[in-house]
């Protein structure tokens, strides 16, 4: 947590030179974990998430199996070196909650009912954190699942939006996140335009919130283009 | 039972004959734990939650040297439901505690800067512990309300030579805003409030909305594994705004 009294937006420009509605540089690389059924690395500026998907595979111990559906398990984890002050390794209250909301954000996209007694496992490692880590993880998770050949209704695309120095912005970086008036984590099924993740904290009027959610929707559509592009490239006949 | 609840909802009725935007009978019992600096039991029908506040001396975080600390913890005690198991807080308890925490923190309800004793060295820590006593649905709204009422009744203990004198008090905890958490549930195309345990099992999704007295939204959390639309969100916020005013009025009578 770094708090600052400095202005984060001057003349419509943000600390990293971006416009209010400008994304950071996004990179998506697929197949970076050879052992996994599907994997991807996604970076939004300095935030880097490595994601691997395994399955569908048989779930053990057997008493965890569901007879009429498969289950999805997610683990969001942050590396100790991902932040300024070393993060204590292992699960925290934060990572427990984020693992849950990430799982719920992905579930609506997957045909889990086609895989009774099975599990699909998604592992998200945040190796460098500079804001918007959970949504970066979700974008990677959705790619990893698609690459693992898991049948999906749609991809899941996520982004953050928020209010910084009184202005509504997209894709918050770390310093903006820590000093924001409000921040929103958002994920949707881009073709169905359905929301699968919505978390907000801070202070917003209803009008500001609705404006932000519309910005988030448009931003997700941009990110979706990048996701489909990287998937298409992989399967293109050379 | 669950499929019957769903059948009724689709016909516009509920299993206990309530309106869709009607809460069960709310009972607020402040100051039920004498050892705590603040406490409350809140009942929504048969759902019962105790929140207790302990005030302890704490070291402030380096980036907020002049601010008191706030810590919220929740225990789903195994006595409250056959589904709860003993042990450290699980996923659901952790999520609940963090949502209650965000509502109180982001609403700026407690004047944390008035809880500084010695800048950078010593501040008051406000520890809210939520114990579920009986789980009949809607634990989150009930826990958030119990926590807020407990805070309203919290007194800061007297200090002598930098030691806490228990049982003697200096002043009330400075509370300036009134956050109320309302969870709006969606089942097929219907929206309902305060679900019972049976109704919770058939919910598609829900949105927990924390609102302040000036209608500012201070936290949101989508729960449940089905998706919803932007229009749904807008409607859910309107429903929560209306209901939060009603519940805030009720709190003011205690």
Tab-separated table of C-alpha atoms in Angstrom:
chain	number	residue	atom	x	y	z
A	1	UNK	CA	0.000	0.000	0.000
A	2	UNK	CA	1.518	3.251	-1.082
A	3	UNK	CA	-0.432	6.381	-0.228
A	4	UNK	CA	0.484	9.616	-1.864
A	5	UNK	CA	-0.724	13.201	-1.589
A	6	UNK	CA	0.427	14.002	-5.104
A	7	UNK	CA	-2.091	14.699	-7.800
A	8	UNK	CA	-2.514	11.593	-9.933
A	9	UNK	CA	-4.221	13.319	-12.826
A	10	UNK	CA	-2.904	16.573	-14.254
A	11	UNK	CA	-4.533	18.161	-17.330
A	12	UNK	CA	-6.326	14.930	-18.159
A	13	UNK	CA	-3.062	12.940	-18.105
A	14	UNK	CA	-2.442	10.121	-15.642
A	15	UNK	CA	0.820	9.348	-13.766
A	16	UNK	CA	1.954	7.000	-16.506
A	17	UNK	CA	1.008	9.440	-19.270
A	18	UNK	CA	-2.229	7.701	-20.226
A	19	UNK	CA	-5.527	9.348	-21.103
A	20	UNK	CA	-8.473	8.656	-18.767
A	21	UNK	CA	-9.934	5.950	-20.996
A	22	UNK	CA	-6.666	4.420	-22.181
A	23	UNK	CA	-5.533	0.885	-21.395
A	24	UNK	CA	-1.965	0.091	-20.428
A	25	UNK	CA	0.133	-1.961	-22.827
A	26	UNK	CA	-1.392	-5.429	-22.905
A	27	UNK	CA	0.576	-8.548	-23.781
A	28	UNK	CA	-0.813	-12.046	-24.081
A	29	UNK	CA	1.344	-15.119	-24.621
A	30	UNK	CA	-0.041	-18.634	-24.828
A	31	UNK	CA	1.407	-22.069	-23.986
A	32	UNK	CA	3.988	-20.968	-21.508
A	33	UNK	CA	3.452	-23.921	-19.137
A	34	UNK	CA	4.157	-27.029	-21.181
A	35	UNK	CA	2.872	-29.433	-18.504
A	36	UNK	CA	-0.566	-27.814	-18.273
A	37	UNK	CA	-3.524	-28.561	-20.537
A	38	UNK	CA	-3.751	-24.873	-21.301
A	39	UNK	CA	-1.762	-21.861	-20.177
A	40	UNK	CA	-1.214	-18.190	-20.775
A	41	UNK	CA	0.685	-15.206	-19.516
A	42	UNK	CA	-1.095	-11.882	-19.553
A	43	UNK	CA	0.352	-8.543	-18.633
A	44	UNK	CA	-1.384	-5.190	-18.195
A	45	UNK	CA	1.491	-2.721	-17.914
A	46	UNK	CA	3.628	-3.980	-15.024
A	47	UNK	CA	1.045	-6.435	-13.725
A	48	UNK	CA	1.922	-9.970	-14.839
A	49	UNK	CA	-0.261	-13.035	-14.333
A	50	UNK	CA	0.788	-16.556	-15.241
A	51	UNK	CA	-2.190	-18.889	-15.539
A	52	UNK	CA	-2.492	-22.631	-16.087
A	53	UNK	CA	-5.602	-24.774	-16.544
A	54	UNK	CA	-5.776	-28.520	-15.931
A	55	UNK	CA	-8.649	-30.794	-16.838
A	56	UNK	CA	-11.356	-31.768	-17.089
A	57	UNK	CA	-9.814	-34.528	-14.989
A	58	UNK	CA	-11.151	-36.997	-12.459
A	59	UNK	CA	-11.638	-35.466	-9.051
A	60	UNK	CA	-10.063	-37.036	-5.975
A	61	UNK	CA	-10.761	-37.680	-3.157
A	62	UNK	CA	-13.938	-39.211	-4.482
A	63	UNK	CA	-16.302	-37.713	-1.877
A	64	UNK	CA	-15.670	-34.302	-3.462
A	65	UNK	CA	-17.162	-35.479	-6.768
A	66	UNK	CA	-20.559	-34.214	-7.886
A	67	UNK	CA	-22.584	-36.840	-9.717
A	68	UNK	CA	-24.470	-34.457	-12.012
A	69	UNK	CA	-21.807	-31.873	-12.807
A	70	UNK	CA	-18.144	-31.141	-12.932
A	71	UNK	CA	-16.665	-28.540	-10.617
A	72	UNK	CA	-14.296	-25.658	-11.147
A	73	UNK	CA	-11.547	-24.886	-8.668
A	74	UNK	CA	-9.479	-21.713	-8.742
A	75	UNK	CA	-6.447	-20.569	-6.875
A	76	UNK	CA	-5.298	-16.975	-6.983
A	77	UNK	CA	-1.875	-16.561	-5.492
A	78	UNK	CA	0.584	-13.719	-5.304
A	79	UNK	CA	4.318	-14.267	-5.304
A	80	UNK	CA	6.220	-12.764	-2.331
A	81	UNK	CA	8.401	-10.752	-4.733
A	82	UNK	CA	5.460	-9.342	-6.709
A	83	UNK	CA	5.128	-6.247	-4.514
A	84	UNK	CA	7.326	-3.570	-2.885
A	85	UNK	CA	7.338	-5.034	0.631
A	86	UNK	CA	7.773	-8.822	0.540
A	87	UNK	CA	4.384	-10.492	0.760
A	88	UNK	CA	4.231	-13.340	3.226
A	89	UNK	CA	3.935	-16.520	1.148
A	90	UNK	CA	0.832	-18.657	1.275
A	91	UNK	CA	-2.878	-17.938	1.346
A	92	UNK	CA	-4.271	-14.762	2.887
A	93	UNK	CA	-7.825	-13.602	3.559
A	94	UNK	CA	-7.568	-11.533	0.418
A	95	UNK	CA	-6.437	-14.424	-1.787
A	96	UNK	CA	-9.143	-16.670	-0.328
A	97	UNK	CA	-11.840	-14.177	-1.281
A	98	UNK	CA	-10.346	-13.469	-4.705
A	99	UNK	CA	-10.057	-17.181	-5.517
A	100	UNK	CA	-13.768	-17.484	-4.809
A	101	UNK	CA	-14.937	-14.501	-6.871
A	102	UNK	CA	-12.658	-15.493	-9.758
A	103	UNK	CA	-14.164	-18.983	-9.737
A	104	UNK	CA	-17.671	-17.510	-9.817
A	105	UNK	CA	-16.683	-15.173	-12.644
A	106	UNK	CA	-15.545	-18.099	-14.827
A	107	UNK	CA	-18.241	-20.665	-13.959
A	108	UNK	CA	-21.046	-19.199	-16.125
A	109	UNK	CA	-18.846	-19.604	-19.228
A	110	UNK	CA	-18.028	-23.290	-18.812
A	111	UNK	CA	-20.201	-26.302	-19.684
A	112	UNK	CA	-19.409	-27.893	-16.320
A	113	UNK	CA	-22.571	-30.024	-16.490
A	114	UNK	CA	-20.954	-32.024	-19.317
A	115	UNK	CA	-18.275	-33.375	-16.972
A	116	UNK	CA	-19.854	-35.128	-14.009
A	117	UNK	CA	-17.403	-36.247	-11.320
A	118	UNK	CA	-14.622	-34.205	-12.897
A	119	UNK	CA	-12.739	-31.096	-11.912
A	120	UNK	CA	-11.257	-28.282	-13.906
A	121	UNK	CA	-8.464	-26.514	-12.060
A	122	UNK	CA	-7.263	-22.998	-12.729
A	123	UNK	CA	-4.113	-21.681	-11.089
A	124	UNK	CA	-3.309	-17.995	-11.228
A	125	UNK	CA	0.080	-16.758	-10.099
A	126	UNK	CA	0.573	-13.026	-9.888
A	127	UNK	CA	4.323	-12.717	-10.397
A	128	UNK	CA	4.329	-8.925	-10.533
A	129	UNK	CA	1.597	-6.715	-9.107
A	130	UNK	CA	0.831	-3.177	-10.216
A	131	UNK	CA	-2.923	-2.905	-9.790
A	132	UNK	CA	-5.825	-4.785	-11.390
A	133	UNK	CA	-4.294	-8.186	-10.620
A	134	UNK	CA	-7.530	-10.160	-10.293
A	135	UNK	CA	-8.877	-9.003	-13.652
A	136	UNK	CA	-5.539	-9.679	-15.350
A	137	UNK	CA	-5.737	-13.169	-13.851
A	138	UNK	CA	-9.269	-13.696	-15.173
A	139	UNK	CA	-8.261	-12.678	-18.701
A	140	UNK	CA	-5.435	-15.208	-18.543
A	141	UNK	CA	-7.664	-17.887	-17.012
A	142	UNK	CA	-10.166	-17.577	-19.799
A	143	UNK	CA	-7.378	-18.051	-22.387
A	144	UNK	CA	-5.910	-21.013	-20.501
A	145	UNK	CA	-9.313	-22.718	-20.327
A	146	UNK	CA	-9.919	-22.194	-24.042
A	147	UNK	CA	-6.462	-23.584	-24.833
A	148	UNK	CA	-7.124	-26.611	-22.627
A	149	UNK	CA	-10.042	-27.357	-24.937
A	150	UNK	CA	-12.661	-26.840	-22.236
A	151	UNK	CA	-16.044	-26.257	-23.922
A	152	UNK	CA	-17.152	-22.705	-23.203
A	153	UNK	CA	-20.182	-20.580	-23.986
A	154	UNK	CA	-18.035	-17.492	-24.380
A	155	UNK	CA	-14.682	-16.196	-23.203
A	156	UNK	CA	-14.575	-14.216	-19.964
A	157	UNK	CA	-13.071	-10.775	-20.263
A	158	UNK	CA	-12.269	-8.544	-17.316
A	159	UNK	CA	-11.023	-5.075	-16.509
A	160	UNK	CA	-10.918	-2.558	-13.690
A	161	UNK	CA	-12.447	0.904	-13.693
A	162	UNK	CA	-12.554	3.528	-10.987
A	163	UNK	CA	-12.560	7.113	-9.822
A	164	UNK	CA	-9.169	8.737	-9.344
A	165	UNK	CA	-8.742	12.407	-8.377
A	166	UNK	CA	-12.440	12.866	-9.118
A	167	UNK	CA	-12.125	11.523	-12.699
A	168	UNK	CA	-13.555	8.289	-14.068
A	169	UNK	CA	-10.782	6.105	-15.487
A	170	UNK	CA	-10.181	2.595	-16.830
A	171	UNK	CA	-7.476	0.045	-15.997
A	172	UNK	CA	-6.098	1.340	-12.691
A	173	UNK	CA	-2.410	0.847	-11.988
A	174	UNK	CA	-1.073	0.203	-8.482
A	175	UNK	CA	-0.660	3.775	-7.286
A	176	UNK	CA	-4.056	4.763	-8.688
A	177	UNK	CA	-5.651	1.744	-7.045
A	178	UNK	CA	-4.172	2.588	-3.625
A	179	UNK	CA	-5.247	6.209	-3.818
A	180	UNK	CA	-8.518	5.914	-5.667
A	181	UNK	CA	-11.844	7.369	-4.538
A	182	UNK	CA	-13.407	4.120	-5.751
A	183	UNK	CA	-12.435	1.069	-7.733
A	184	UNK	CA	-14.466	-1.552	-9.522
A	185	UNK	CA	-13.436	-5.035	-10.662
A	186	UNK	CA	-15.572	-6.163	-13.572
A	187	UNK	CA	-15.821	-9.245	-15.778
A	188	UNK	CA	-18.300	-10.207	-18.443
A	189	UNK	CA	-19.146	-12.667	-21.164
A	190	UNK	CA	-18.430	-10.267	-24.032
A	191	UNK	CA	-20.762	-11.765	-26.636
A	192	UNK	CA	-23.666	-12.244	-24.271
A	193	UNK	CA	-22.983	-8.929	-22.512
A	194	UNK	CA	-23.564	-10.597	-19.148
A	195	UNK	CA	-21.704	-9.565	-15.998
A	196	UNK	CA	-19.937	-12.337	-14.078
A	197	UNK	CA	-17.775	-10.326	-11.666
A	198	UNK	CA	-18.697	-7.089	-9.974
A	199	UNK	CA	-16.886	-5.781	-6.932
A	200	UNK	CA	-16.602	-2.187	-5.904
A	201	UNK	CA	-15.261	-0.252	-2.978
A	202	UNK	CA	-14.964	3.431	-2.339
A	203	UNK	CA	-17.654	6.067	-2.687
A	204	UNK	CA	-19.702	6.563	-5.832
A	205	UNK	CA	-23.083	7.950	-6.765
A	206	UNK	CA	-25.351	5.661	-8.732
A	207	UNK	CA	-24.821	7.811	-11.841
A	208	UNK	CA	-21.029	7.547	-11.565
A	209	UNK	CA	-21.268	3.806	-11.071
A	210	UNK	CA	-23.470	3.276	-14.114
A	211	UNK	CA	-21.118	5.421	-16.198
A	212	UNK	CA	-18.149	3.356	-14.993
A	213	UNK	CA	-19.911	0.082	-15.765
A	214	UNK	CA	-20.557	1.234	-19.323
A	215	UNK	CA	-16.889	2.186	-19.653
A	216	UNK	CA	-15.971	-1.259	-18.313
A	217	UNK	CA	-18.223	-2.922	-20.878
A	218	UNK	CA	-16.571	-1.075	-23.767
A	219	UNK	CA	-13.096	-1.787	-22.368
A	220	UNK	CA	-13.859	-5.497	-22.116
A	221	UNK	CA	-14.811	-5.528	-25.783
A	222	UNK	CA	-11.369	-4.115	-26.634
A	223	UNK	CA	-9.657	-6.736	-24.506
A	224	UNK	CA	-11.803	-9.463	-26.051
A	225	UNK	CA	-10.388	-8.578	-29.491
A	226	UNK	CA	-6.875	-9.178	-28.167
A	227	UNK	CA	-7.894	-12.478	-26.588
A	228	UNK	CA	-9.443	-13.813	-29.791
A	229	UNK	CA	-6.484	-12.582	-31.808
A	230	UNK	CA	-3.966	-14.528	-29.743
A	231	UNK	CA	-6.146	-17.644	-29.851
A	232	UNK	CA	-6.583	-17.404	-33.631
A	233	UNK	CA	-2.852	-16.954	-34.173
A	234	UNK	CA	-2.155	-20.200	-32.401
A	235	UNK	CA	-4.451	-22.239	-34.584
A	236	UNK	CA	-3.639	-20.534	-37.880
A	237	UNK	CA	-2.292	-22.913	-40.532
A	238	UNK	CA	1.279	-21.910	-41.262
B	1	UNK	CA	-38.702	-27.731	-0.411
B	2	UNK	CA	-36.361	-25.806	-2.686
B	3	UNK	CA	-38.239	-26.640	-5.862
B	4	UNK	CA	-41.471	-25.611	-4.135
B	5	UNK	CA	-39.895	-22.283	-3.149
B	6	UNK	CA	-38.899	-21.744	-6.775
B	7	UNK	CA	-42.347	-22.679	-8.051
B	8	UNK	CA	-43.889	-20.129	-5.691
B	9	UNK	CA	-41.437	-17.377	-6.647
B	10	UNK	CA	-42.254	-17.868	-10.308
B	11	UNK	CA	-45.908	-17.366	-9.394
B	12	UNK	CA	-45.026	-14.173	-7.534
B	13	UNK	CA	-45.239	-15.637	-4.027
B	14	UNK	CA	-42.792	-16.612	-1.304
B	15	UNK	CA	-42.540	-19.610	0.927
B	16	UNK	CA	-43.362	-17.576	4.046
B	17	UNK	CA	-45.890	-15.323	2.330
B	18	UNK	CA	-43.696	-12.220	2.345
B	19	UNK	CA	-43.561	-9.558	-0.377
B	20	UNK	CA	-40.454	-9.789	-2.575
B	21	UNK	CA	-39.011	-6.624	-1.027
B	22	UNK	CA	-40.029	-7.458	2.514
B	23	UNK	CA	-37.579	-8.494	5.233
B	24	UNK	CA	-38.459	-10.975	7.928
B	25	UNK	CA	-39.094	-9.438	11.346
B	26	UNK	CA	-35.928	-7.589	12.352
B	27	UNK	CA	-34.995	-7.542	16.023
B	28	UNK	CA	-32.117	-5.410	17.223
B	29	UNK	CA	-30.702	-6.071	20.679
B	30	UNK	CA	-27.763	-3.788	21.483
B	31	UNK	CA	-25.298	-4.190	24.371
B	32	UNK	CA	-25.937	-7.847	25.042
B	33	UNK	CA	-22.293	-8.646	25.866
B	34	UNK	CA	-21.120	-6.723	28.903
B	35	UNK	CA	-17.452	-7.654	28.467
B	36	UNK	CA	-17.302	-6.180	24.978
B	37	UNK	CA	-16.862	-2.436	24.377
B	38	UNK	CA	-19.802	-2.648	22.002
B	39	UNK	CA	-22.112	-5.442	20.914
B	40	UNK	CA	-25.414	-6.352	19.335
B	41	UNK	CA	-27.493	-9.323	18.438
B	42	UNK	CA	-29.577	-8.933	15.315
B	43	UNK	CA	-32.287	-11.353	14.270
B	44	UNK	CA	-33.879	-11.613	10.844
B	45	UNK	CA	-36.664	-14.039	11.676
B	46	UNK	CA	-34.804	-17.115	12.913
B	47	UNK	CA	-31.403	-15.977	11.589
B	48	UNK	CA	-29.352	-14.793	14.558
B	49	UNK	CA	-25.970	-13.087	14.586
B	50	UNK	CA	-23.917	-11.583	17.422
B	51	UNK	CA	-21.325	-8.938	16.681
B	52	UNK	CA	-18.922	-7.897	19.405
B	53	UNK	CA	-16.450	-5.016	19.345
B	54	UNK	CA	-13.246	-5.040	21.353
B	55	UNK	CA	-11.054	-1.955	21.529
B	56	UNK	CA	-7.343	-2.743	21.782
B	57	UNK	CA	-4.126	-0.772	21.539
B	58	UNK	CA	-2.433	-1.255	18.182
B	59	UNK	CA	0.474	-0.034	16.118
B	60	UNK	CA	-0.732	1.936	13.076
B	61	UNK	CA	0.175	0.978	9.516
B	62	UNK	CA	3.246	2.925	8.313
B	63	UNK	CA	1.292	4.704	5.551
B	64	UNK	CA	-1.509	5.819	7.895
B	65	UNK	CA	0.374	6.759	11.107
B	66	UNK	CA	-2.501	8.860	12.483
B	67	UNK	CA	-5.377	6.496	11.860
B	68	UNK	CA	-6.955	3.877	14.061
B	69	UNK	CA	-7.198	0.323	12.814
B	70	UNK	CA	-10.276	-1.652	11.853
B	71	UNK	CA	-10.318	-5.448	11.753
B	72	UNK	CA	-13.391	-7.542	10.938
B	73	UNK	CA	-13.491	-11.276	11.466
B	74	UNK	CA	-16.354	-13.747	11.055
B	75	UNK	CA	-16.830	-17.216	12.467
B	76	UNK	CA	-19.375	-19.616	11.083
B	77	UNK	CA	-19.620	-21.532	14.338
B	78	UNK	CA	-20.604	-25.196	13.906
B	79	UNK	CA	-23.542	-24.741	16.290
B	80	UNK	CA	-25.298	-22.477	13.769
B	81	UNK	CA	-25.876	-24.965	10.972
B	82	UNK	CA	-25.227	-28.629	10.162
B	83	UNK	CA	-23.210	-27.395	7.155
B	84	UNK	CA	-20.678	-25.468	9.221
B	85	UNK	CA	-17.529	-27.125	10.426
B	86	UNK	CA	-15.135	-26.163	13.199
B	87	UNK	CA	-11.759	-24.779	12.211
B	88	UNK	CA	-10.315	-21.583	10.787
B	89	UNK	CA	-12.680	-19.355	8.758
B	90	UNK	CA	-13.410	-20.869	5.340
B	91	UNK	CA	-14.038	-19.192	2.006
B	92	UNK	CA	-17.571	-18.010	2.780
B	93	UNK	CA	-16.766	-16.670	6.266
B	94	UNK	CA	-13.707	-14.858	4.912
B	95	UNK	CA	-15.716	-13.295	2.104
B	96	UNK	CA	-18.486	-12.212	4.475
B	97	UNK	CA	-16.016	-10.586	6.881
B	98	UNK	CA	-14.294	-8.754	4.056
B	99	UNK	CA	-17.577	-7.416	2.648
B	100	UNK	CA	-18.664	-6.153	6.087
B	101	UNK	CA	-15.203	-4.614	6.525
B	102	UNK	CA	-15.399	-2.795	3.176
B	103	UNK	CA	-18.855	-1.402	3.903
B	104	UNK	CA	-17.729	0.124	7.210
B	105	UNK	CA	-14.312	1.236	5.967
B	106	UNK	CA	-15.321	2.727	2.625
B	107	UNK	CA	-18.349	4.543	4.029
B	108	UNK	CA	-15.869	6.322	6.337
B	109	UNK	CA	-18.296	5.496	9.105
B	110	UNK	CA	-15.699	5.549	11.896
B	111	UNK	CA	-13.583	8.680	12.197
B	112	UNK	CA	-10.329	6.743	12.237
B	113	UNK	CA	-8.228	9.904	12.607
B	114	UNK	CA	-9.800	10.474	16.028
B	115	UNK	CA	-8.447	7.127	17.212
B	116	UNK	CA	-4.801	8.155	17.222
B	117	UNK	CA	-3.083	8.087	20.610
B	118	UNK	CA	0.517	8.725	19.552
B	119	UNK	CA	1.286	9.347	15.880
B	120	UNK	CA	3.080	6.406	14.257
B	121	UNK	CA	3.285	4.580	17.591
B	122	UNK	CA	-0.042	3.881	19.150
B	123	UNK	CA	-3.643	3.973	17.972
B	124	UNK	CA	-6.932	2.376	18.921
B	125	UNK	CA	-7.747	-0.810	17.059
B	126	UNK	CA	-11.437	-1.553	16.552
B	127	UNK	CA	-11.903	-5.311	16.334
B	128	UNK	CA	-15.299	-6.516	15.177
B	129	UNK	CA	-15.981	-10.211	15.584
B	130	UNK	CA	-19.079	-11.715	14.016
B	131	UNK	CA	-20.469	-14.962	15.380
B	132	UNK	CA	-23.285	-16.686	13.537
B	133	UNK	CA	-25.675	-18.210	16.077
B	134	UNK	CA	-28.370	-19.592	13.773
B	135	UNK	CA	-28.232	-19.765	9.984
B	136	UNK	CA	-31.625	-19.337	8.341
B	137	UNK	CA	-30.413	-17.326	5.375
B	138	UNK	CA	-29.135	-13.809	4.582
B	139	UNK	CA	-26.143	-13.975	6.921
B	140	UNK	CA	-24.414	-11.079	5.206
B	141	UNK	CA	-27.068	-8.378	5.725
B	142	UNK	CA	-27.685	-9.608	9.260
B	143	UNK	CA	-23.943	-9.601	10.097
B	144	UNK	CA	-23.413	-6.154	8.583
B	145	UNK	CA	-26.327	-4.747	10.572
B	146	UNK	CA	-25.190	-6.400	13.818
B	147	UNK	CA	-21.676	-5.006	13.281
B	148	UNK	CA	-22.942	-1.502	12.608
B	149	UNK	CA	-25.284	-1.466	15.616
B	150	UNK	CA	-22.445	-2.799	17.788
B	151	UNK	CA	-20.230	0.072	16.585
B	152	UNK	CA	-22.939	2.630	17.381
B	153	UNK	CA	-22.904	1.384	20.972
B	154	UNK	CA	-19.119	1.070	21.300
B	155	UNK	CA	-17.317	3.061	23.988
B	156	UNK	CA	-13.589	3.708	24.089
B	157	UNK	CA	-12.024	2.557	27.385
B	158	UNK	CA	-10.136	4.848	29.713
B	159	UNK	CA	-6.345	4.920	29.489
B	160	UNK	CA	-4.094	5.199	32.521
B	161	UNK	CA	-0.313	5.285	31.968
B	162	UNK	CA	-0.981	3.992	28.478
B	163	UNK	CA	-2.794	0.958	29.854
B	164	UNK	CA	-6.435	0.139	29.235
B	165	UNK	CA	-8.717	0.323	32.266
B	166	UNK	CA	-11.479	-2.169	31.391
B	167	UNK	CA	-14.970	-1.274	32.451
B	168	UNK	CA	-14.311	2.489	32.550
B	169	UNK	CA	-14.900	4.575	29.489
B	170	UNK	CA	-13.602	7.798	28.032
B	171	UNK	CA	-15.982	8.521	25.175
B	172	UNK	CA	-18.138	6.945	22.498
B	173	UNK	CA	-16.551	5.609	19.341
B	174	UNK	CA	-16.857	8.459	16.798
B	175	UNK	CA	-19.360	7.261	14.180
B	176	UNK	CA	-20.229	9.766	11.465
B	177	UNK	CA	-21.800	7.765	8.631
B	178	UNK	CA	-24.422	5.051	8.519
B	179	UNK	CA	-23.710	2.231	6.084
B	180	UNK	CA	-26.468	-0.332	5.527
B	181	UNK	CA	-25.855	-3.470	3.514
B	182	UNK	CA	-28.673	-4.829	1.357
B	183	UNK	CA	-28.302	-7.988	-0.701
B	184	UNK	CA	-30.612	-8.089	-3.701
B	185	UNK	CA	-31.210	-11.585	-5.050
B	186	UNK	CA	-32.177	-12.599	-8.535
B	187	UNK	CA	-34.244	-15.700	-9.280
B	188	UNK	CA	-35.249	-16.115	-12.939
B	189	UNK	CA	-36.648	-12.642	-13.728
B	190	UNK	CA	-37.573	-11.735	-10.141
B	191	UNK	CA	-35.690	-9.729	-7.540
B	192	UNK	CA	-36.108	-10.436	-3.852
B	193	UNK	CA	-34.686	-9.406	-0.499
B	194	UNK	CA	-33.747	-11.243	2.695
B	195	UNK	CA	-33.817	-14.805	1.330
B	196	UNK	CA	-34.496	-17.685	3.670
B	197	UNK	CA	-32.146	-20.645	3.772
B	198	UNK	CA	-34.374	-22.536	1.289
B	199	UNK	CA	-34.562	-19.568	-1.083
B	200	UNK	CA	-30.779	-19.122	-0.988
B	201	UNK	CA	-30.355	-22.563	-2.519
B	202	UNK	CA	-32.311	-21.622	-5.645
B	203	UNK	CA	-30.890	-18.137	-6.203
B	204	UNK	CA	-29.265	-17.440	-9.557
B	205	UNK	CA	-27.113	-14.639	-8.274
B	206	UNK	CA	-27.093	-11.785	-5.837
B	207	UNK	CA	-25.567	-8.378	-5.460
B	208	UNK	CA	-24.624	-7.061	-2.044
B	209	UNK	CA	-24.861	-3.299	-1.987
B	210	UNK	CA	-23.692	-1.115	0.876
B	211	UNK	CA	-25.260	2.342	0.961
B	212	UNK	CA	-24.676	5.420	3.061
B	213	UNK	CA	-27.335	7.837	4.314
B	214	UNK	CA	-26.494	10.185	1.397
B	215	UNK	CA	-27.221	7.343	-1.089
B	216	UNK	CA	-23.524	6.986	-1.946
B	217	UNK	CA	-22.621	3.417	-2.813
B	218	UNK	CA	-19.676	2.254	-0.688
B	219	UNK	CA	-19.303	-1.367	-1.697
B	220	UNK	CA	-20.631	-3.898	-4.160
B	221	UNK	CA	-20.072	-7.616	-4.375
B	222	UNK	CA	-21.636	-9.948	-6.878
B	223	UNK	CA	-22.206	-13.429	-5.504
B	224	UNK	CA	-23.613	-16.616	-6.980
B	225	UNK	CA	-22.648	-18.410	-10.147
B	226	UNK	CA	-25.108	-16.992	-12.679
B	227	UNK	CA	-24.557	-13.860	-14.686
B	228	UNK	CA	-26.645	-10.671	-14.824
B	229	UNK	CA	-26.978	-7.580	-17.024
B	230	UNK	CA	-26.206	-3.891	-16.543
B	231	UNK	CA	-29.946	-3.189	-16.404
B	232	UNK	CA	-30.246	-5.742	-13.574
B	233	UNK	CA	-27.535	-3.904	-11.629
B	234	UNK	CA	-29.366	-0.608	-11.985
B	235	UNK	CA	-32.626	-2.126	-10.762
B	236	UNK	CA	-30.926	-3.872	-7.871
B	237	UNK	CA	-29.367	-0.596	-6.727
B	238	UNK	CA	-32.765	1.135	-6.794
B	239	UNK	CA	-34.295	-1.642	-4.702
B	240	UNK	CA	-31.410	-1.473	-2.205
B	241	UNK	CA	-31.605	2.338	-1.926
B	242	UNK	CA	-35.259	2.217	-0.987
B	243	UNK	CA	-34.845	-0.584	1.548
B	244	UNK	CA	-31.662	0.809	3.136
B	245	UNK	CA	-33.548	3.943	4.202
B	246	UNK	CA	-36.202	1.852	5.896
B	247	UNK	CA	-33.643	-0.203	7.816
B	248	UNK	CA	-31.598	2.843	8.786
B	249	UNK	CA	-34.739	4.302	10.347
B	250	UNK	CA	-35.183	1.128	12.349
B	251	UNK	CA	-31.584	1.332	13.610
B	252	UNK	CA	-32.138	4.917	14.725
B	253	UNK	CA	-34.795	3.712	17.168
B	254	UNK	CA	-32.136	1.718	19.068
